[in-house]
Structures are given as C-alpha cells and as structure tokens.
Amino acid sequence: MERRPGETPVIEQPSPYAAWEAGPDYAGHFHESLAQLKREGRYRVFQEHRRLVGEFPLSVAVTAEGERIVTVWCSNDYLGMGQHPRVRAAMREAVDRYGAGAGGTRNISGNHSPIVALERELAALHGKEAALVFGCGYLANLSTLAALGRLLPDCVLVSDQLNHASMIQGVSASRAEKRVFRHNDVAHLEEILRSIPRARCKVVAFESVYSMDGDIAPIGEIAALCERYGAMSYLDEVHAVGMYGPTGAGVAERDGLADRIDLVQGTLAKAFGVIGGYVAGSAIVIDAIRSHANGFIFTSALPPAVAMGALESVRHLRASDVERTRMHANARTLRERLRARRIPFLDAPSHIVPVMVGDAARCKAVCDLLFERHAIYVQPINYPTVPHGTERLRITASPAHTDAMIETLANALADVWRDLQLPLSPPLSPEAG
C-alpha cells in the first residue's frame, strides 16, 4: 500500500484473536488418534458377515472378492440360542401381537406385559424377590453401581482389579469412595474390608467368570467376607448365566451360593442369545434402583419382541441342560487338541479358551491368515480390552461346533503358528500323555 511523503508508516499487528479465528484442527486430532492405533497394530476392522439361521456356527462373510462360508469361533452367543426355533417363534409372535417398539421409557410408556413376565422369570431363575431389566448388560452394571454409591450414605465401593469397564464406570459415576482389591485375592479384600468401620456402607463388586482370562472368582470366600464385615455383595454373572448350574443361573447356583449373594447382574445377550441386561435381588433394593438409576429412568424399554425372545430362551435353558453340557464337552475337547499341538492358551476352568499371542500386530496377522486360508473367523483381542503384551484370541466352542470343526481349528492354528514363527508351548511330559 502506498503512503504519502512524511506519513508515519503503519505496521500491521497480528490480530489478538488470531488463535481463536484459526480454531482447533479437529480432523487432525481424530486422524492422529487413529494413526496411533494403526502404528500399534490395534486398529480394529469389523468383518461384515451374515449368520445363517439353523446353521450356526456357520456364517456368510462378505469380502471384496465376494462371499464365502466361514466358521465362527468367537461368538458370545455361547449356546446358539439366538437361532433357536422357539426363540425365533416367540419373537415373531410378539411382533405380530404387540408391534415393533416399546413406545419409550417405562416411566412414560409403562410396562408392556412381556417385560413384566421376563423380570418375574429372571427373579425366579436367581431365587430373588425381584429383577429389573435394562437395555444392555453394560447399562445394568453402570447404572446400578452408580445408584448404589449415591443412595448408600458414605458408601465405599470395593471393586476387583479386573472388573469389566461397565463396572469401573459405574463405580466412578457414583462418586463414592473407591477401593480396588487385587484380582481374586481374598486376603487383600479382607485387608480392605477390615480397614473400613463395620457400620459404614460398603459394596463388594466382582465377577464370576472373567471373560478375557476365563478364570472364576472364589465366590464362597468373597461372600463369607461380605457377611463377616457387613458388606453388600454384587456379583456380575454375565459370562455365566445360562451356562452354569442346574437351571443356568450361573456359577453361584452351581456352587450352592446363590442365596448368599445380595445383588446379581446378568445379560440376555450372551448365553440367552438376544439383547438386554438385568439385576436381581431383594424387592426393596430393586425398587430403589428402578426409582433412582438414571440408566433405567432415561432409556427406552426393550421392545416386546426382544423381551419375549429372551423370556423363551431363559425358560428353555432353565429346563434343558443339553446345550450347556455339550458346550462344556466341546471346550474340553478344544483344549485337548490345542495342547496336543502346543498352541499356547490359558488353561482356565471356564468355557473360555484364551489363545495367547502377546503382540497386537501378530494377533491380527493370525486372525487374517485363519480367515484367508482356513475360512475361520475369530477377532483379535488387544489393548485396552487386555493389557499390552497379552494380546490374544478369545475362542469359544458352542454346542453346535462339531468334532471335525474343532480338529480343523486346531490344525489351522498350528499351520498359522508355524508360518508366523510364533512360540509354542513346552512339549507335553510323558506323564501328561
């Protein structure tokens, strides 16, 4: 810009609002967060596939090259109840009778009959006075623990170190004091409980079956400590309901401990094959949760068809032991085949078989090769689901997997292990067979 003779030059100053005018690089931040996952080999890719009704565990995988039949080895539909004829029939009938949706939250739309029947069935399953159904198991844990921490004055929530993220979030949302005990360490738990005055409210939250390692909590010992020190017991049986006990009520039922647990939490999305979560306990506790838990008050109810499908599944598994007996037998066979091929896995007492890889990129490579070469579908389990260095495949055998499928999986894992030069377990001793 020209200036006149003798005119003082104008020096342009940067705007004091320049930083605000430019604004944050939102897309850049998101891009970097995803790039970091990819550098670490933790970026998750979801495979499109269509489960085949009546042919579980087979599914149709959709790829860029076309479609192919694969065998699924990582489903949480542990017993195949999501495709059971009686469950499907109940859901079809409910849609035709009640329609598709629930009409909103139960506080506004009221209770539809199927959800009332489902809650009665769940209470009976666990031998409790009442039950309350949520939209999912995550919500049931988060909402209930948050409500307990707020409702009980000066409460301490005592949580197992390896509790699920939903429980951790519930404890955090309660804003109550939190104490964490080492995983399944009853001595450490007792040390914590002893340090809290008996008159002070406290809730001990733990799981029965821990889904990533497949280990099982010492429920009897924990229940005894709760009784001794005046604590409420809160047991997550998500990976056990339908799967353990004479009527499928979980590990506490199997071990004759159900009446010593104050609150039990479960899911309808795993062994029962549908969707939803719940808590069961005394009538007064369930009523308090119903009246105060935000995750219940402000969320829509399960649709009638979903509730009817879950109800039929619970009823069936309370009466039938065939599915869980076959599933546990297949899990034992799978471990035998993996042991014979020296594939490293955690030899846990539950139905879950964690095959250990120990590296995120290699874990994904194992899954990719199983899919491409052997038409086997299993997903890698990486951080934050498990700690760094403990990456794994989480394999679950259902009652529908055949001996031939188990043999194929074991051989496929051996092939991929050789190709990727992954470490094997030590050879079996002669005494071990």
GROMACS .gro file of C-alpha atoms in nm:
model
  433
    1MET     CA    1   0.000   0.000   0.000
    2GLU     CA    2   0.144   0.343  -0.099
    3ARG     CA    3   0.189   0.617   0.162
    4ARG     CA    4   0.233   0.990   0.126
    5PRO     CA    5   0.567   1.169   0.193
    6GLY     CA    6   0.618   1.232   0.567
    7GLU     CA    7   0.338   0.992   0.661
    8THR     CA    8   0.416   0.760   0.952
    9PRO     CA    9   0.434   0.400   0.832
   10VAL     CA   10   0.161   0.171   0.960
   11ILE     CA   11   0.289  -0.158   1.099
   12GLU     CA   12   0.021  -0.425   1.080
   13GLN     CA   13  -0.014  -0.614   1.407
   14PRO     CA   14  -0.144  -0.969   1.421
   15SER     CA   15  -0.498  -0.988   1.547
   16PRO     CA   16  -0.517  -1.072   1.916
   17TYR     CA   17  -0.796  -1.310   1.815
   18ALA     CA   18  -0.591  -1.493   1.550
   19ALA     CA   19  -0.559  -1.808   1.758
   20TRP     CA   20  -0.935  -1.810   1.814
   21GLU     CA   21  -1.009  -1.734   1.448
   22ALA     CA   22  -0.797  -2.023   1.326
   23GLY     CA   23  -0.977  -2.273   1.551
   24PRO     CA   24  -0.861  -2.620   1.656
   25ASP     CA   25  -0.771  -2.878   1.394
   26TYR     CA   26  -1.047  -3.122   1.493
   27ALA     CA   27  -0.998  -3.354   1.199
   28GLY     CA   28  -0.623  -3.360   1.259
   29HIS     CA   29  -0.669  -3.470   1.619
   30PHE     CA   30  -0.902  -3.751   1.518
   31HIS     CA   31  -0.668  -3.855   1.237
   32GLU     CA   32  -0.372  -3.876   1.475
   33SER     CA   33  -0.569  -4.084   1.726
   34LEU     CA   34  -0.650  -4.336   1.453
   35ALA     CA   35  -0.298  -4.327   1.311
   36GLN     CA   36  -0.164  -4.415   1.656
   37LEU     CA   37  -0.390  -4.721   1.672
   38LYS     CA   38  -0.266  -4.830   1.328
   39ARG     CA   39   0.100  -4.784   1.424
   40GLU     CA   40   0.046  -5.007   1.726
   41GLY     CA   41  -0.145  -5.268   1.525
   42ARG     CA   42  -0.458  -5.205   1.733
   43TYR     CA   43  -0.685  -5.055   1.468
   44ARG     CA   44  -0.999  -5.265   1.459
   45VAL     CA   45  -1.157  -5.383   1.135
   46PHE     CA   46  -1.506  -5.527   1.155
   47GLN     CA   47  -1.584  -5.809   0.916
   48GLU     CA   48  -1.927  -5.800   0.755
   49HIS     CA   49  -2.097  -6.136   0.769
   50ARG     CA   50  -2.446  -6.285   0.780
   51ARG     CA   51  -2.522  -6.561   1.027
   52LEU     CA   52  -2.715  -6.848   0.873
   53VAL     CA   53  -3.030  -6.940   1.061
   54GLY     CA   54  -3.022  -7.305   1.159
   55GLU     CA   55  -2.658  -7.349   1.058
   56PHE     CA   56  -2.474  -7.179   1.346
   57PRO     CA   57  -2.172  -7.151   1.379
   58LEU     CA   58  -2.154  -7.104   1.001
   59SER     CA   59  -2.185  -6.755   0.857
   60VAL     CA   60  -2.155  -6.586   0.517
   61ALA     CA   61  -1.861  -6.345   0.513
   62VAL     CA   62  -1.880  -6.055   0.269
   63THR     CA   63  -1.542  -5.955   0.123
   64ALA     CA   64  -1.413  -5.751  -0.170
   65GLU     CA   65  -1.361  -6.077  -0.358
   66GLY     CA   66  -1.715  -6.198  -0.293
   67GLU     CA   67  -1.892  -6.410  -0.035
   68ARG     CA   68  -1.769  -6.721   0.142
   69ILE     CA   69  -1.884  -6.953   0.420
   70VAL     CA   70  -1.681  -6.923   0.739
   71THR     CA   71  -1.691  -7.095   1.078
   72VAL     CA   72  -1.731  -6.852   1.369
   73TRP     CA   73  -1.519  -6.923   1.679
   74CYS     CA   74  -1.558  -6.603   1.880
   75SER     CA   75  -1.931  -6.558   1.929
   76ASN     CA   76  -2.076  -6.465   2.267
   77ASP     CA   77  -2.397  -6.639   2.163
   78TYR     CA   78  -2.245  -6.922   2.362
   79LEU     CA   79  -2.524  -7.175   2.323
   80GLY     CA   80  -2.662  -7.072   1.983
   81MET     CA   81  -2.989  -6.958   2.141
   82GLY     CA   82  -3.003  -6.657   1.909
   83GLN     CA   83  -3.113  -6.901   1.639
   84HIS     CA   84  -3.317  -7.142   1.846
   85PRO     CA   85  -3.655  -7.215   1.678
   86ARG     CA   86  -3.855  -7.146   1.995
   87VAL     CA   87  -3.683  -6.811   2.050
   88ARG     CA   88  -3.741  -6.702   1.692
   89ALA     CA   89  -4.104  -6.814   1.702
   90ALA     CA   90  -4.165  -6.619   2.024
   91MET     CA   91  -4.021  -6.303   1.871
   92ARG     CA   92  -4.228  -6.335   1.552
   93GLU     CA   93  -4.546  -6.385   1.751
   94ALA     CA   94  -4.469  -6.084   1.971
   95VAL     CA   95  -4.412  -5.855   1.672
   96ASP     CA   96  -4.747  -5.955   1.526
   97ARG     CA   97  -4.922  -5.911   1.861
   98TYR     CA   98  -4.753  -5.601   2.008
   99GLY     CA   99  -4.573  -5.430   1.719
  100ALA     CA  100  -4.206  -5.338   1.686
  101GLY     CA  101  -4.128  -5.089   1.962
  102ALA     CA  102  -4.190  -5.037   2.333
  103GLY     CA  103  -4.317  -4.681   2.298
  104GLY     CA  104  -4.043  -4.516   2.503
  105THR     CA  105  -3.916  -4.524   2.858
  106ARG     CA  106  -4.107  -4.731   3.111
  107ASN     CA  107  -4.156  -4.422   3.327
  108ILE     CA  108  -4.361  -4.269   3.045
  109SER     CA  109  -4.498  -4.565   2.849
  110GLY     CA  110  -4.545  -4.809   3.136
  111ASN     CA  111  -4.465  -5.178   3.140
  112HIS     CA  112  -4.559  -5.399   2.849
  113SER     CA  113  -4.662  -5.749   2.952
  114PRO     CA  114  -4.361  -5.937   2.805
  115ILE     CA  115  -4.110  -5.736   3.011
  116VAL     CA  116  -4.311  -5.795   3.329
  117ALA     CA  117  -4.310  -6.169   3.259
  118LEU     CA  118  -3.937  -6.160   3.179
  119GLU     CA  119  -3.849  -5.988   3.507
  120ARG     CA  120  -4.053  -6.243   3.703
  121GLU     CA  121  -3.873  -6.526   3.523
  122LEU     CA  122  -3.530  -6.374   3.593
  123ALA     CA  123  -3.611  -6.326   3.961
  124ALA     CA  124  -3.720  -6.691   3.979
  125LEU     CA  125  -3.406  -6.801   3.793
  126HIS     CA  126  -3.184  -6.648   4.061
  127GLY     CA  127  -3.411  -6.721   4.358
  128LYS     CA  128  -3.459  -6.349   4.427
  129GLU     CA  129  -3.766  -6.142   4.508
  130ALA     CA  130  -3.742  -5.914   4.205
  131ALA     CA  131  -3.547  -5.828   3.891
  132LEU     CA  132  -3.508  -5.520   3.673
  133VAL     CA  133  -3.432  -5.528   3.300
  134PHE     CA  134  -3.210  -5.269   3.126
  135GLY     CA  135  -3.128  -5.211   2.760
  136CYS     CA  136  -2.796  -5.398   2.789
  137GLY     CA  137  -2.566  -5.552   3.047
  138TYR     CA  138  -2.323  -5.258   3.031
  139LEU     CA  139  -2.604  -5.022   3.126
  140ALA     CA  140  -2.723  -5.250   3.406
  141ASN     CA  141  -2.379  -5.251   3.568
  142LEU     CA  142  -2.306  -4.883   3.520
  143SER     CA  143  -2.648  -4.764   3.637
  144THR     CA  144  -2.686  -4.997   3.934
  145LEU     CA  145  -2.341  -4.941   4.081
  146ALA     CA  146  -2.372  -4.565   4.029
  147ALA     CA  147  -2.710  -4.567   4.204
  148LEU     CA  148  -2.585  -4.780   4.496
  149GLY     CA  149  -2.292  -4.546   4.554
  150ARG     CA  150  -2.522  -4.244   4.559
  151LEU     CA  151  -2.805  -4.397   4.764
  152LEU     CA  152  -2.596  -4.553   5.041
  153PRO     CA  153  -2.456  -4.278   5.269
  154ASP     CA  154  -2.077  -4.256   5.296
  155CYS     CA  155  -2.052  -4.572   5.086
  156VAL     CA  156  -1.729  -4.743   4.985
  157LEU     CA  157  -1.738  -4.940   4.659
  158VAL     CA  158  -1.480  -5.221   4.670
  159SER     CA  159  -1.401  -5.350   4.322
  160ASP     CA  160  -1.196  -5.637   4.180
  161GLN     CA  161  -0.894  -5.517   3.983
  162LEU     CA  162  -1.009  -5.690   3.664
  163ASN     CA  163  -1.375  -5.592   3.673
  164HIS     CA  164  -1.539  -5.505   3.343
  165ALA     CA  165  -1.530  -5.148   3.210
  166SER     CA  166  -1.903  -5.112   3.279
  167MET     CA  167  -1.845  -5.181   3.650
  168ILE     CA  168  -1.548  -4.945   3.663
  169GLN     CA  169  -1.757  -4.670   3.504
  170GLY     CA  170  -2.044  -4.736   3.743
  171VAL     CA  171  -1.813  -4.706   4.043
  172SER     CA  172  -1.667  -4.385   3.902
  173ALA     CA  173  -2.010  -4.237   3.823
  174SER     CA  174  -2.126  -4.298   4.181
  175ARG     CA  175  -1.863  -4.053   4.312
  176ALA     CA  176  -1.840  -4.272   4.619
  177GLU     CA  177  -1.507  -4.372   4.768
  178LYS     CA  178  -1.346  -4.650   4.566
  179ARG     CA  179  -1.113  -4.925   4.684
  180VAL     CA  180  -0.965  -5.185   4.447
  181PHE     CA  181  -0.851  -5.531   4.556
  182ARG     CA  182  -0.605  -5.746   4.365
  183HIS     CA  183  -0.775  -5.985   4.126
  184ASN     CA  184  -0.942  -6.273   4.312
  185ASP     CA  185  -0.717  -6.202   4.613
  186VAL     CA  186  -0.939  -6.269   4.915
  187ALA     CA  187  -0.661  -6.184   5.160
  188HIS     CA  188  -0.626  -5.837   5.007
  189LEU     CA  189  -1.004  -5.798   5.002
  190GLU     CA  190  -1.021  -5.884   5.373
  191GLU     CA  191  -0.745  -5.635   5.447
  192ILE     CA  192  -0.951  -5.361   5.279
  193LEU     CA  193  -1.278  -5.459   5.447
  194ARG     CA  194  -1.112  -5.480   5.789
  195SER     CA  195  -0.991  -5.122   5.748
  196ILE     CA  196  -1.347  -4.991   5.695
  197PRO     CA  197  -1.571  -4.947   6.000
  198ARG     CA  198  -1.837  -5.216   6.012
  199ALA     CA  199  -2.112  -4.952   6.047
  200ARG     CA  200  -2.008  -4.785   5.720
  201CYS     CA  201  -2.191  -4.884   5.398
  202LYS     CA  202  -1.981  -5.090   5.157
  203VAL     CA  203  -2.044  -5.289   4.840
  204VAL     CA  204  -1.808  -5.555   4.706
  205ALA     CA  205  -1.839  -5.580   4.327
  206PHE     CA  206  -1.686  -5.874   4.139
  207GLU     CA  207  -1.749  -6.115   3.853
  208SER     CA  208  -1.796  -6.491   3.848
  209VAL     CA  209  -1.635  -6.573   3.511
  210TYR     CA  210  -1.377  -6.321   3.390
  211SER     CA  211  -1.418  -6.312   3.015
  212MET     CA  212  -1.063  -6.247   2.898
  213ASP     CA  213  -0.871  -6.499   3.112
  214GLY     CA  214  -1.159  -6.740   3.167
  215ASP     CA  215  -1.088  -6.773   3.539
  216ILE     CA  216  -1.357  -6.795   3.807
  217ALA     CA  217  -1.385  -6.596   4.129
  218PRO     CA  218  -1.378  -6.763   4.473
  219ILE     CA  219  -1.741  -6.668   4.527
  220GLY     CA  220  -1.786  -6.855   4.854
  221GLU     CA  221  -1.485  -6.691   5.016
  222ILE     CA  222  -1.588  -6.344   4.897
  223ALA     CA  223  -1.945  -6.396   5.017
  224ALA     CA  224  -1.814  -6.505   5.358
  225LEU     CA  225  -1.605  -6.187   5.386
  226CYS     CA  226  -1.906  -5.974   5.293
  227GLU     CA  227  -2.107  -6.142   5.568
  228ARG     CA  228  -1.827  -6.106   5.822
  229TYR     CA  229  -1.766  -5.736   5.758
  230GLY     CA  230  -2.121  -5.622   5.682
  231ALA     CA  231  -2.082  -5.556   5.309
  232MET     CA  232  -2.332  -5.598   5.026
  233SER     CA  233  -2.220  -5.846   4.760
  234TYR     CA  234  -2.267  -5.753   4.393
  235LEU     CA  235  -2.191  -6.037   4.152
  236ASP     CA  236  -2.165  -5.996   3.774
  237GLU     CA  237  -2.263  -6.334   3.619
  238VAL     CA  238  -2.272  -6.205   3.260
  239HIS     CA  239  -2.049  -6.481   3.122
  240ALA     CA  240  -2.209  -6.749   3.338
  241VAL     CA  241  -2.588  -6.713   3.320
  242GLY     CA  242  -2.734  -6.988   3.105
  243MET     CA  243  -2.400  -7.168   3.119
  244TYR     CA  244  -2.356  -7.299   3.474
  245GLY     CA  245  -2.577  -7.451   3.740
  246PRO     CA  246  -2.869  -7.696   3.716
  247THR     CA  247  -3.101  -7.427   3.576
  248GLY     CA  248  -2.841  -7.198   3.417
  249ALA     CA  249  -2.847  -6.935   3.691
  250GLY     CA  250  -2.466  -6.914   3.693
  251VAL     CA  251  -2.164  -7.018   3.894
  252ALA     CA  252  -2.322  -6.911   4.224
  253GLU     CA  253  -2.605  -7.156   4.162
  254ARG     CA  254  -2.362  -7.428   4.055
  255ASP     CA  255  -2.169  -7.387   4.379
  256GLY     CA  256  -2.479  -7.361   4.601
  257LEU     CA  257  -2.411  -6.998   4.688
  258ALA     CA  258  -2.694  -6.809   4.517
  259ASP     CA  259  -2.874  -6.725   4.841
  260ARG     CA  260  -2.558  -6.563   4.981
  261ILE     CA  261  -2.534  -6.303   4.702
  262ASP     CA  262  -2.725  -5.978   4.758
  263LEU     CA  263  -2.736  -5.849   4.401
  264VAL     CA  264  -2.668  -6.049   4.085
  265GLN     CA  265  -2.625  -5.888   3.745
  266GLY     CA  266  -2.664  -6.071   3.416
  267THR     CA  267  -2.711  -6.031   3.044
  268LEU     CA  268  -2.961  -6.156   2.790
  269ALA     CA  269  -2.714  -6.106   2.504
  270LYS     CA  270  -2.474  -6.395   2.555
  271ALA     CA  271  -2.593  -6.744   2.650
  272PHE     CA  272  -2.957  -6.632   2.619
  273GLY     CA  273  -2.885  -6.512   2.265
  274VAL     CA  274  -3.087  -6.188   2.246
  275ILE     CA  275  -3.007  -5.845   2.398
  276GLY     CA  276  -3.056  -5.672   2.733
  277GLY     CA  277  -2.919  -5.674   3.086
  278TYR     CA  278  -3.066  -5.707   3.432
  279VAL     CA  279  -3.012  -5.709   3.807
  280ALA     CA  280  -3.191  -5.933   4.056
  281GLY     CA  281  -3.214  -5.902   4.433
  282SER     CA  282  -3.448  -5.813   4.716
  283ALA     CA  283  -3.767  -5.625   4.629
  284ILE     CA  284  -3.664  -5.312   4.821
  285VAL     CA  285  -3.322  -5.287   4.653
  286ILE     CA  286  -3.465  -5.343   4.305
  287ASP     CA  287  -3.736  -5.083   4.367
  288ALA     CA  288  -3.473  -4.832   4.480
  289ILE     CA  289  -3.267  -4.893   4.166
  290ARG     CA  290  -3.579  -4.865   3.948
  291SER     CA  291  -3.660  -4.532   4.111
  292HIS     CA  292  -3.311  -4.377   4.112
  293ALA     CA  293  -3.090  -4.529   3.836
  294ASN     CA  294  -3.054  -4.278   3.552
  295GLY     CA  295  -2.965  -4.551   3.303
  296PHE     CA  296  -3.307  -4.704   3.366
  297ILE     CA  297  -3.518  -4.390   3.406
  298PHE     CA  298  -3.399  -4.215   3.090
  299THR     CA  299  -3.370  -4.505   2.843
  300SER     CA  300  -3.634  -4.675   2.632
  301ALA     CA  301  -3.758  -5.018   2.730
  302LEU     CA  302  -3.669  -5.335   2.545
  303PRO     CA  303  -3.919  -5.394   2.263
  304PRO     CA  304  -4.183  -5.659   2.338
  305ALA     CA  305  -4.041  -5.896   2.075
  306VAL     CA  306  -3.694  -5.884   2.233
  307ALA     CA  307  -3.837  -5.942   2.579
  308MET     CA  308  -4.043  -6.238   2.454
  309GLY     CA  309  -3.741  -6.391   2.280
  310ALA     CA  310  -3.533  -6.354   2.597
  311LEU     CA  311  -3.815  -6.495   2.810
  312GLU     CA  312  -3.843  -6.804   2.591
  313SER     CA  313  -3.466  -6.853   2.598
  314VAL     CA  314  -3.448  -6.828   2.978
  315ARG     CA  315  -3.738  -7.071   3.015
  316HIS     CA  316  -3.580  -7.318   2.777
  317LEU     CA  317  -3.238  -7.315   2.945
  318ARG     CA  318  -3.389  -7.342   3.292
  319ALA     CA  319  -3.539  -7.674   3.182
  320SER     CA  320  -3.275  -7.803   2.939
  321ASP     CA  321  -2.919  -7.897   3.029
  322VAL     CA  322  -2.840  -8.037   2.684
  323GLU     CA  323  -2.689  -7.722   2.537
  324ARG     CA  324  -2.454  -7.634   2.822
  325THR     CA  325  -2.343  -7.996   2.870
  326ARG     CA  326  -2.246  -8.021   2.504
  327MET     CA  327  -2.077  -7.680   2.512
  328HIS     CA  328  -1.858  -7.769   2.812
  329ALA     CA  329  -1.764  -8.101   2.649
  330ASN     CA  330  -1.658  -7.918   2.332
  331ALA     CA  331  -1.449  -7.672   2.537
  332ARG     CA  332  -1.264  -7.965   2.696
  333THR     CA  333  -1.205  -8.124   2.356
  334LEU     CA  334  -1.075  -7.797   2.216
  335ARG     CA  335  -0.823  -7.764   2.499
  336GLU     CA  336  -0.704  -8.121   2.439
  337ARG     CA  337  -0.648  -8.055   2.068
  338LEU     CA  338  -0.463  -7.727   2.133
  339ARG     CA  339  -0.248  -7.890   2.399
  340ALA     CA  340  -0.151  -8.170   2.159
  341ARG     CA  341  -0.033  -7.911   1.904
  342ARG     CA  342   0.144  -7.699   2.167
  343ILE     CA  343  -0.066  -7.391   2.092
  344PRO     CA  344  -0.027  -7.164   2.398
  345PHE     CA  345  -0.350  -7.096   2.583
  346LEU     CA  346  -0.468  -7.014   2.934
  347ASP     CA  347  -0.598  -7.339   3.079
  348ALA     CA  348  -0.884  -7.180   3.271
  349PRO     CA  349  -1.171  -7.361   3.447
  350SER     CA  350  -1.446  -7.195   3.241
  351HIS     CA  351  -1.573  -7.235   2.885
  352ILE     CA  352  -1.349  -6.952   2.757
  353VAL     CA  353  -1.024  -7.053   2.583
  354PRO     CA  354  -0.779  -6.759   2.551
  355VAL     CA  355  -0.510  -6.842   2.292
  356MET     CA  356  -0.211  -6.624   2.374
  357VAL     CA  357  -0.018  -6.431   2.109
  358GLY     CA  358   0.134  -6.139   2.302
  359ASP     CA  359   0.160  -5.881   2.025
  360ALA     CA  360  -0.112  -5.672   1.861
  361ALA     CA  361   0.021  -5.686   1.503
  362ARG     CA  362   0.085  -6.060   1.520
  363CYS     CA  363  -0.253  -6.117   1.676
  364LYS     CA  364  -0.420  -5.951   1.379
  365ALA     CA  365  -0.197  -6.145   1.140
  366VAL     CA  366  -0.308  -6.473   1.300
  367CYS     CA  367  -0.673  -6.379   1.254
  368ASP     CA  368  -0.620  -6.267   0.895
  369LEU     CA  369  -0.446  -6.592   0.799
  370LEU     CA  370  -0.710  -6.805   0.970
  371PHE     CA  371  -0.975  -6.621   0.771
  372GLU     CA  372  -0.797  -6.619   0.435
  373ARG     CA  373  -0.655  -6.973   0.438
  374HIS     CA  374  -0.895  -7.170   0.652
  375ALA     CA  375  -1.230  -6.983   0.643
  376ILE     CA  376  -1.217  -6.944   1.021
  377TYR     CA  377  -1.349  -6.623   1.176
  378VAL     CA  378  -1.205  -6.502   1.507
  379GLN     CA  379  -1.123  -6.148   1.613
  380PRO     CA  380  -0.802  -6.026   1.784
  381ILE     CA  381  -0.832  -5.909   2.145
  382ASN     CA  382  -0.597  -5.616   2.200
  383TYR     CA  383  -0.544  -5.326   2.443
  384PRO     CA  384  -0.743  -5.172   2.612
  385THR     CA  385  -0.952  -5.489   2.645
  386VAL     CA  386  -0.640  -5.669   2.771
  387PRO     CA  387  -0.304  -5.526   2.886
  388HIS     CA  388  -0.024  -5.459   2.636
  389GLY     CA  389   0.178  -5.774   2.575
  390THR     CA  390  -0.111  -6.011   2.650
  391GLU     CA  391  -0.290  -5.986   2.315
  392ARG     CA  392  -0.487  -6.300   2.235
  393LEU     CA  393  -0.761  -6.480   2.051
  394ARG     CA  394  -1.067  -6.544   2.267
  395ILE     CA  395  -1.208  -6.871   2.141
  396THR     CA  396  -1.546  -7.010   2.245
  397ALA     CA  397  -1.679  -7.351   2.148
  398SER     CA  398  -2.056  -7.377   2.123
  399PRO     CA  399  -2.271  -7.692   2.138
  400ALA     CA  400  -2.310  -7.663   1.760
  401HIS     CA  401  -1.939  -7.695   1.683
  402THR     CA  402  -1.860  -8.047   1.565
  403ASP     CA  403  -1.554  -8.260   1.640
  404ALA     CA  404  -1.447  -8.207   1.280
  405MET     CA  405  -1.469  -7.828   1.323
  406ILE     CA  406  -1.259  -7.846   1.639
  407GLU     CA  407  -0.996  -8.056   1.460
  408THR     CA  408  -0.992  -7.813   1.168
  409LEU     CA  409  -0.942  -7.517   1.403
  410ALA     CA  410  -0.655  -7.685   1.588
  411ASN     CA  411  -0.480  -7.777   1.262
  412ALA     CA  412  -0.534  -7.427   1.123
  413LEU     CA  413  -0.383  -7.267   1.432
  414ALA     CA  414  -0.082  -7.500   1.407
  415ASP     CA  415  -0.037  -7.401   1.042
  416VAL     CA  416  -0.055  -7.028   1.115
  417TRP     CA  417   0.173  -7.061   1.420
  418ARG     CA  418   0.440  -7.226   1.200
  419ASP     CA  419   0.404  -6.970   0.923
  420LEU     CA  420   0.437  -6.672   1.157
  421GLN     CA  421   0.708  -6.848   1.364
  422LEU     CA  422   0.520  -6.787   1.687
  423PRO     CA  423   0.649  -6.954   2.007
  424LEU     CA  424   0.492  -7.285   2.105
  425SER     CA  425   0.413  -7.418   2.449
  426PRO     CA  426   0.669  -7.658   2.603
  427PRO     CA  427   0.629  -8.022   2.493
  428LEU     CA  428   0.396  -8.236   2.698
  429SER     CA  429   0.567  -8.454   2.957
  430PRO     CA  430   0.520  -8.833   2.917
  431GLU     CA  431   0.309  -8.833   3.234
  432ALA     CA  432   0.077  -8.575   3.076
  433GLY     CA  433   0.014  -8.804   2.781
   0.00000   0.00000   0.00000
